[in-house]
Amino acid sequence: MDTYARFPIALQRGQGVWVWDTAGKRYLDCVAGIAVCTLGHSDRRLRRTLSRQLGQLQHVSNLYQIPEQEQLAAAITGSSCADRVFFCNSGAEANEAAIKLARKHGHQVRGIGTEPGQGPVILTAQASFHGRTLAAVTATGQPKYHQGFEPMVEGFKYFPYNDTAAFESLLEQCEAHGPRVAAVLLEPLQGEGGVHPGNRAFFERVRQLCDAKQILLIFDEVQIGVGRSGRLWGYEQLGVEPDAFTLAKGLGGGIPIGALAVKAKADLFVPGEHASTFGGNPFACRAGLTVLAELERRQLLPHVQAMGSLLQELLAGLVSRHPGKLEGVRGWGLLQGLVLRSEAPSAPELVKAAMAQGLLLVPAGPQVVRFVPPLVINRRQLRRAVALLERALLSLG
Ligand code: PLP
């Protein structure tokens, strides 16, 4: 169906940070399937572990115990604030699970009613992005994604991201006649909404208010999680632990997987309440296990920190050379956004010009060009990427 405005190229093979199209043209890939290909393309280890897994077992139902799933859950809980994990297949699906969990928490822990108009409310941020399924897109605080699909799911309210006063006032309003708020759902860094890092003081205050009222604080780490920020989990950048968080994208390094990770106090589902046919199958979990093991073995977290600083520095240099077109750079680690001035070429125009130069980038809104390369990118490749971007910028006059 006509769901994507696609570029007229077809990518046929990849190696590390490079991809080649069917015409043989090579591109430096700073999109990585939109923050997915953590280890780059056609990674040797991933190829080896996945082909072994294919030779052993690809899929079995969650009717049975799945050792690979247990190992991946242990790898996530052993390295995060979470105690239990539910596996699914995508970011939207992980957020759907989080939304169901939030509602159950609202009923069971906060005693919120079930009548229409009296039910649990989830607070999310404006300019957020949580996926395209009906509840996840309702959670997404961007009206353009709701248009044409009304009625939206009941029980979501929005406030401006990083705005403590606005958050406090919405919370107060929702709670004026008794408990109504089941959860607050936030990205530690807003990716699709324009690469806006979370503000520590804001997140600390949200944590404090959620604790005071037993409201679940859920983080959507679908884009920023699994090392992309330079820390394994995005919440570590803020020094604020969530009660639950969602993962997808980078966890499988290109194999579809999603996860909802929860602390013991938010471990509320009982058998029969939530499920997924494919969720957590041996193949997808082997991919997740390999990605996490390789982050550790190759010491990719300090690498992402160093490469993130270099990228930010290189982009800041670009901004200082083109102040009429570029406004600034923001982000964490290897999720950086180059902010264009409104009168400059739009982000989609610059992305297109960069593609002509052999560089793949992705917009985050009309005025931000996003860099989300494989975490294995090196210094030389980053310098090359920014040089190609500068050529693209100059080509636009
Ligand atoms: N949450 C965030 C923060 C995302 O960036 C995305 C996708 O861009 C999603 C959720 C949706 O993930 P998926 O496309 O896997 O459903």
Coordinates of C-alpha atoms and ligand atoms in Angstrom, one line a residue:
M1 CA 0.0 0.0 0.0
D2 CA 1.0 3.6 -0.4
T3 CA 2.2 4.1 3.1
Y4 CA 5.7 5.4 2.4
A5 CA 7.2 8.3 0.4
R6 CA 10.2 6.2 -0.7
F7 CA 13.4 7.5 -2.3
P8 CA 14.0 6.0 -5.7
I9 CA 16.9 3.7 -4.6
A10 CA 17.0 0.1 -3.5
L11 CA 19.7 -1.0 -1.1
Q12 CA 21.0 -4.4 -2.0
R13 CA 23.9 -5.1 0.3
G14 CA 25.8 -3.7 3.3
Q15 CA 29.0 -4.0 5.2
G16 CA 29.6 -2.2 8.4
V17 CA 28.5 1.4 7.9
W18 CA 28.4 1.1 4.1
V19 CA 25.5 0.1 1.9
W20 CA 25.3 -0.3 -1.9
D21 CA 22.3 0.2 -4.1
T22 CA 21.2 -1.9 -7.0
A23 CA 23.1 0.4 -9.4
G24 CA 26.3 -0.2 -7.5
K25 CA 26.4 3.2 -5.8
R26 CA 27.9 3.2 -2.3
Y27 CA 26.5 5.2 0.6
L28 CA 27.8 5.9 4.1
D29 CA 24.8 4.9 6.2
C30 CA 24.0 7.3 9.0
V31 CA 20.4 6.0 9.2
A32 CA 21.1 2.4 10.1
G33 CA 17.5 1.5 9.4
I34 CA 16.5 4.4 11.7
A35 CA 18.6 3.5 14.8
V36 CA 18.3 -0.2 14.3
C37 CA 21.5 -1.7 12.9
T38 CA 23.5 -1.3 16.1
L39 CA 26.5 -3.5 14.9
G40 CA 26.3 -2.2 11.3
H41 CA 25.4 -4.3 8.3
S42 CA 26.3 -7.9 7.8
D43 CA 28.1 -8.1 11.1
R44 CA 30.3 -11.2 11.3
R45 CA 29.3 -12.2 14.8
L46 CA 25.6 -11.6 14.2
R47 CA 25.8 -13.7 11.0
R48 CA 27.5 -16.5 12.8
T49 CA 25.2 -16.7 15.9
L50 CA 22.1 -16.3 13.8
S51 CA 23.0 -18.9 11.3
R52 CA 23.8 -21.3 14.1
Q53 CA 20.4 -20.5 15.7
L54 CA 18.7 -21.1 12.3
G55 CA 20.4 -24.5 12.2
Q56 CA 19.0 -25.3 15.7
L57 CA 15.6 -23.7 16.2
Q58 CA 13.9 -20.6 14.8
H59 CA 10.5 -20.4 16.5
V60 CA 8.6 -22.1 19.2
S61 CA 5.5 -20.8 20.9
N62 CA 5.4 -19.2 24.3
L63 CA 3.4 -22.3 25.3
Y64 CA 6.9 -23.6 26.2
Q65 CA 9.9 -22.4 28.1
I66 CA 12.4 -20.6 25.8
P67 CA 16.0 -20.6 27.2
E68 CA 17.2 -17.9 24.7
Q69 CA 14.3 -15.6 25.9
E70 CA 15.2 -16.3 29.6
Q71 CA 18.8 -15.5 28.8
L72 CA 18.0 -12.2 27.1
A73 CA 15.6 -11.2 29.9
A74 CA 18.4 -11.9 32.3
A75 CA 20.8 -9.8 30.3
I76 CA 18.4 -6.9 30.3
T77 CA 17.5 -7.2 34.0
G78 CA 21.1 -7.8 35.0
S79 CA 22.2 -4.5 33.4
S80 CA 19.1 -2.3 34.1
C81 CA 16.7 -1.3 36.9
A82 CA 14.2 -3.8 35.6
D83 CA 13.3 -7.2 37.2
R84 CA 11.1 -8.8 34.5
V85 CA 10.7 -8.6 30.8
F86 CA 7.9 -9.2 28.2
F87 CA 9.0 -9.7 24.6
C88 CA 7.2 -8.6 21.5
N89 CA 8.2 -7.6 18.0
S90 CA 8.3 -3.8 17.6
G91 CA 8.4 -0.5 19.4
A92 CA 4.7 0.2 19.0
E93 CA 3.8 -3.2 20.3
A94 CA 6.1 -2.7 23.3
N95 CA 4.3 0.6 24.0
E96 CA 0.9 -1.1 23.7
A97 CA 2.0 -3.6 26.3
A98 CA 3.1 -0.7 28.5
I99 CA -0.2 1.1 28.0
K100 CA -2.2 -2.0 29.1
L101 CA 0.1 -2.4 32.1
A102 CA -0.5 1.2 33.0
R103 CA -4.2 0.8 32.9
K104 CA -4.0 -2.4 35.0
H105 CA -1.8 -0.5 37.5
G106 CA -4.4 2.3 37.5
H107 CA -7.2 0.0 38.4
Q108 CA -5.4 -2.3 40.7
V109 CA -3.0 0.0 42.6
R110 CA -4.7 3.4 42.4
G111 CA -8.3 2.2 42.5
I112 CA -9.2 4.2 39.3
G113 CA -12.6 3.3 37.9
T114 CA -13.6 1.6 34.6
E115 CA -16.6 3.7 33.5
P116 CA -16.1 5.8 30.3
G117 CA -14.9 9.2 31.3
Q118 CA -13.8 8.0 34.7
G119 CA -11.1 5.6 33.6
P120 CA -7.3 5.8 33.9
V121 CA -5.4 8.6 32.1
I122 CA -1.9 8.4 30.8
L123 CA 0.1 11.6 30.5
T124 CA 2.4 11.9 27.5
A125 CA 4.5 14.8 26.0
Q126 CA 3.7 16.9 23.0
A127 CA 6.0 16.2 20.1
S128 CA 6.5 12.7 21.4
F129 CA 6.5 9.6 19.2
H130 CA 5.4 6.2 20.4
G131 CA 4.4 4.3 17.3
R132 CA 1.5 3.8 14.8
T133 CA -0.8 1.3 16.4
L134 CA -4.0 2.8 17.7
A135 CA -3.1 3.3 21.4
A136 CA 0.6 4.1 20.7
V137 CA -0.4 6.7 18.1
T138 CA -2.8 8.2 20.5
A139 CA 0.0 8.4 23.1
T140 CA 2.0 10.2 20.4
G141 CA 1.5 13.9 21.1
Q142 CA 1.5 15.0 17.5
P143 CA -2.0 15.8 16.1
K144 CA -0.8 15.2 12.5
Y145 CA -0.5 11.5 13.3
H146 CA -4.1 11.4 14.6
Q147 CA -5.8 13.1 11.7
G148 CA -8.1 10.8 9.8
F149 CA -8.1 8.1 12.4
E150 CA -10.4 9.5 15.0
P151 CA -11.9 8.5 17.4
M152 CA -8.6 8.1 19.2
V153 CA -8.2 5.9 22.2
E154 CA -9.7 7.3 25.4
G155 CA -7.5 8.3 28.3
F156 CA -4.5 10.3 27.1
K157 CA -3.5 13.8 27.9
Y158 CA -0.5 15.8 26.7
F159 CA 1.8 18.4 28.1
P160 CA 4.9 20.2 26.7
Y161 CA 8.1 18.2 27.1
N162 CA 10.6 19.3 29.7
D163 CA 8.0 21.8 31.1
T164 CA 7.8 21.2 34.8
A165 CA 5.1 23.8 35.5
A166 CA 2.9 22.6 32.7
F167 CA 3.3 19.0 33.9
E168 CA 2.4 19.9 37.5
S169 CA -0.6 21.8 36.4
L170 CA -2.0 19.0 34.2
L171 CA -1.4 16.5 36.9
E172 CA -3.2 18.6 39.4
Q173 CA -6.1 19.1 37.1
C174 CA -6.4 15.4 36.3
E175 CA -6.3 14.5 40.0
A176 CA -8.6 17.2 41.2
H177 CA -11.5 14.8 42.0
G178 CA -9.4 11.8 43.1
P179 CA -7.0 9.4 41.4
R180 CA -7.2 9.4 37.6
V181 CA -3.6 9.3 36.4
A182 CA -2.3 5.7 35.9
A183 CA 1.1 6.5 34.3
V184 CA 3.4 9.1 32.7
L185 CA 5.0 7.9 29.5
L186 CA 8.1 9.8 28.3
E187 CA 11.0 9.4 25.9
P188 CA 14.3 10.2 27.8
L189 CA 15.2 11.9 24.5
Q190 CA 12.6 12.8 21.9
G191 CA 13.9 11.3 18.7
E192 CA 11.2 11.6 15.9
G193 CA 9.9 14.9 17.5
G194 CA 13.1 16.7 16.6
V195 CA 16.0 15.3 18.8
H196 CA 15.2 17.0 22.1
P197 CA 17.2 15.5 25.1
G198 CA 15.3 15.3 28.3
N199 CA 16.0 17.8 31.1
R200 CA 17.3 16.2 34.3
A201 CA 15.5 18.6 36.7
F202 CA 12.2 18.0 34.8
F203 CA 12.6 14.3 34.9
E204 CA 13.6 14.3 38.6
R205 CA 10.4 16.3 39.5
V206 CA 8.2 13.9 37.4
R207 CA 9.8 11.0 39.3
Q208 CA 9.1 12.7 42.6
L209 CA 5.5 13.4 41.8
C210 CA 4.9 9.9 40.4
D211 CA 6.4 8.4 43.6
A212 CA 4.2 10.5 45.8
K213 CA 1.0 9.3 44.0
Q214 CA 2.0 5.8 43.0
I215 CA 1.8 6.7 39.4
L216 CA 3.8 4.5 37.0
L217 CA 6.7 6.3 35.3
I218 CA 7.3 4.6 32.0
F219 CA 10.1 5.5 29.6
D220 CA 10.0 4.8 25.9
E221 CA 13.6 3.8 25.1
V222 CA 12.7 2.4 21.7
Q223 CA 15.1 4.8 19.9
I224 CA 17.6 5.9 22.6
G225 CA 18.0 2.5 24.4
V226 CA 20.6 -0.2 23.8
G227 CA 23.8 2.0 23.9
R228 CA 22.8 4.7 21.4
S229 CA 23.2 7.5 24.0
G230 CA 26.6 6.3 25.1
R231 CA 25.0 4.7 28.1
L232 CA 23.3 1.3 27.8
W233 CA 19.9 2.8 28.8
G234 CA 18.8 6.3 28.0
Y235 CA 17.5 6.9 31.5
E236 CA 21.1 6.7 32.8
Q237 CA 21.7 10.0 31.1
L238 CA 19.1 11.6 33.4
G239 CA 19.9 9.8 36.6
V240 CA 16.2 8.9 37.0
E241 CA 15.0 5.3 37.0
P242 CA 11.6 4.5 35.4
D243 CA 9.2 1.8 36.8
A244 CA 9.1 0.3 33.3
F245 CA 10.7 0.9 29.9
T246 CA 10.2 -0.2 26.4
L247 CA 12.8 -1.3 23.8
A248 CA 12.9 -2.3 20.2
K249 CA 14.9 -0.9 17.2
G250 CA 18.6 -1.4 18.3
L251 CA 18.0 -4.4 20.5
G252 CA 17.9 -6.9 17.6
G253 CA 20.5 -5.2 15.4
G254 CA 18.1 -5.6 12.4
I255 CA 16.0 -8.6 13.5
P256 CA 12.6 -7.4 14.7
I257 CA 12.2 -7.6 18.5
G258 CA 10.5 -5.4 21.1
A259 CA 10.4 -5.6 24.9
L260 CA 8.7 -4.2 27.9
A261 CA 11.0 -4.3 31.0
V262 CA 9.5 -3.6 34.4
K263 CA 10.5 -3.3 38.0
A264 CA 9.0 -5.9 40.4
K265 CA 6.4 -3.4 41.6
A266 CA 5.1 -3.0 38.0
D267 CA 5.2 -6.8 37.3
L268 CA 1.4 -6.9 37.2
F269 CA 0.4 -9.2 34.3
V270 CA -0.8 -12.7 35.0
P271 CA -0.9 -15.6 32.5
G272 CA -3.5 -14.9 29.8
E273 CA -3.5 -11.2 30.1
H274 CA -1.0 -10.4 27.4
A275 CA 0.8 -12.4 24.7
S276 CA 2.4 -12.4 21.3
T277 CA 2.9 -15.3 18.9
F278 CA 6.3 -14.3 17.7
G279 CA 7.4 -12.3 20.8
G280 CA 10.7 -13.5 22.2
N281 CA 11.3 -16.4 19.8
P282 CA 14.7 -18.1 19.9
F283 CA 15.9 -16.4 16.7
A284 CA 15.0 -12.8 17.7
C285 CA 16.4 -13.4 21.2
R286 CA 19.6 -14.8 19.8
A287 CA 20.0 -11.5 17.9
G288 CA 19.3 -9.5 21.1
L289 CA 21.8 -11.6 23.1
T290 CA 24.4 -11.1 20.4
V291 CA 23.9 -7.3 20.3
L292 CA 24.2 -7.0 24.0
A293 CA 27.3 -9.3 24.2
E294 CA 29.0 -7.4 21.4
L295 CA 28.3 -4.0 23.0
E296 CA 30.3 -5.4 26.0
R297 CA 33.0 -7.3 24.1
R298 CA 33.8 -4.5 21.8
Q299 CA 33.5 -1.9 24.5
L300 CA 31.1 0.1 22.4
L301 CA 29.7 2.3 25.1
P302 CA 32.9 4.3 25.6
H303 CA 33.3 4.2 21.8
V304 CA 29.8 5.8 21.4
Q305 CA 30.6 8.4 23.9
A306 CA 33.8 9.3 22.1
M307 CA 32.2 9.2 18.6
G308 CA 29.2 11.2 19.9
S309 CA 31.4 13.9 21.1
L310 CA 33.4 14.0 17.9
L311 CA 30.2 14.1 15.8
Q312 CA 28.8 16.9 17.9
E313 CA 32.1 18.8 17.5
L314 CA 32.2 18.2 13.7
L315 CA 28.6 19.4 13.4
A316 CA 29.2 22.4 15.5
G317 CA 32.1 23.3 13.2
L318 CA 29.7 23.0 10.2
V319 CA 27.2 25.2 12.0
S320 CA 29.9 27.9 12.6
R321 CA 30.9 27.8 8.9
H322 CA 27.3 28.0 7.7
P323 CA 25.5 30.2 10.3
G324 CA 23.0 31.4 7.7
K325 CA 21.7 27.9 7.1
L326 CA 22.3 26.1 10.3
E327 CA 21.2 26.8 13.8
G328 CA 22.9 24.3 16.1
V329 CA 23.3 20.7 17.1
R330 CA 21.8 18.6 19.9
G331 CA 21.6 15.0 21.1
W332 CA 23.3 12.3 23.0
G333 CA 25.9 9.9 21.8
L334 CA 25.2 8.7 18.3
L335 CA 21.7 10.2 18.1
Q336 CA 22.4 13.8 17.0
G337 CA 20.2 16.3 15.3
L338 CA 21.5 19.1 13.1
V339 CA 19.0 22.0 13.4
L340 CA 18.4 24.0 10.3
R341 CA 17.3 27.7 10.2
S342 CA 13.7 28.0 9.0
E343 CA 14.8 29.9 5.9
A344 CA 17.4 27.3 5.1
P345 CA 16.7 24.2 2.9
S346 CA 14.3 22.0 4.7
A347 CA 15.5 18.8 6.4
P348 CA 14.0 16.6 3.6
E349 CA 15.7 18.7 1.0
L350 CA 19.1 18.4 2.7
V351 CA 18.7 14.6 3.2
K352 CA 18.0 14.3 -0.5
A353 CA 21.1 16.3 -1.4
A354 CA 23.2 14.3 1.0
M355 CA 22.0 11.1 -0.7
A356 CA 23.2 12.4 -4.0
Q357 CA 26.6 12.8 -2.3
G358 CA 26.5 9.2 -1.0
L359 CA 25.4 9.9 2.5
L360 CA 22.2 8.5 4.1
L361 CA 20.5 10.7 6.8
V362 CA 17.0 10.9 8.1
P363 CA 14.9 14.0 9.0
A364 CA 13.4 14.4 12.4
G365 CA 10.7 16.9 11.5
P366 CA 11.0 19.6 8.9
Q367 CA 14.0 21.4 10.4
V368 CA 16.2 18.7 11.9
V369 CA 18.5 16.3 10.1
R370 CA 19.2 13.2 12.3
F371 CA 22.4 11.2 12.5
V372 CA 21.7 7.6 13.9
P373 CA 24.6 5.6 12.4
P374 CA 25.6 2.1 13.4
L375 CA 27.3 2.3 16.8
V376 CA 30.5 0.8 15.3
I377 CA 31.1 3.9 13.1
N378 CA 34.7 5.3 13.4
R379 CA 36.4 8.7 13.4
R380 CA 37.3 8.6 9.8
Q381 CA 33.8 7.7 8.7
L382 CA 32.3 10.4 10.8
R383 CA 34.7 13.0 9.3
R384 CA 33.7 11.7 5.9
A385 CA 30.0 11.9 6.7
V386 CA 30.2 15.6 7.8
A387 CA 32.4 16.4 4.8
L388 CA 29.7 14.9 2.5
L389 CA 27.0 16.8 4.3
E390 CA 28.9 20.0 3.8
R391 CA 29.1 19.3 0.1
A392 CA 25.4 18.6 0.1
L393 CA 24.7 21.9 1.8
L394 CA 26.8 23.8 -0.7
S395 CA 25.1 22.0 -3.6
L396 CA 21.8 23.6 -2.4
G397 CA 23.3 27.1 -3.0
Ligands
PLP1 N1 8.9 4.8 20.2 C1 9.9 5.6 19.7 C2 10.6 6.5 20.6 C3 10.3 5.5 18.4 O1 11.3 6.3 17.9 C4 9.6 4.6 17.5 C5 9.9 4.5 16.1 O2 10.5 5.4 15.5 C6 8.5 3.8 18.1 C7 8.2 4.0 19.4 C8 7.8 2.9 17.2 O3 8.5 1.8 16.9 P1 8.1 0.8 15.8 O4 8.2 1.5 14.5 O5 9.1 -0.4 15.9 O6 6.7 0.3 16.1

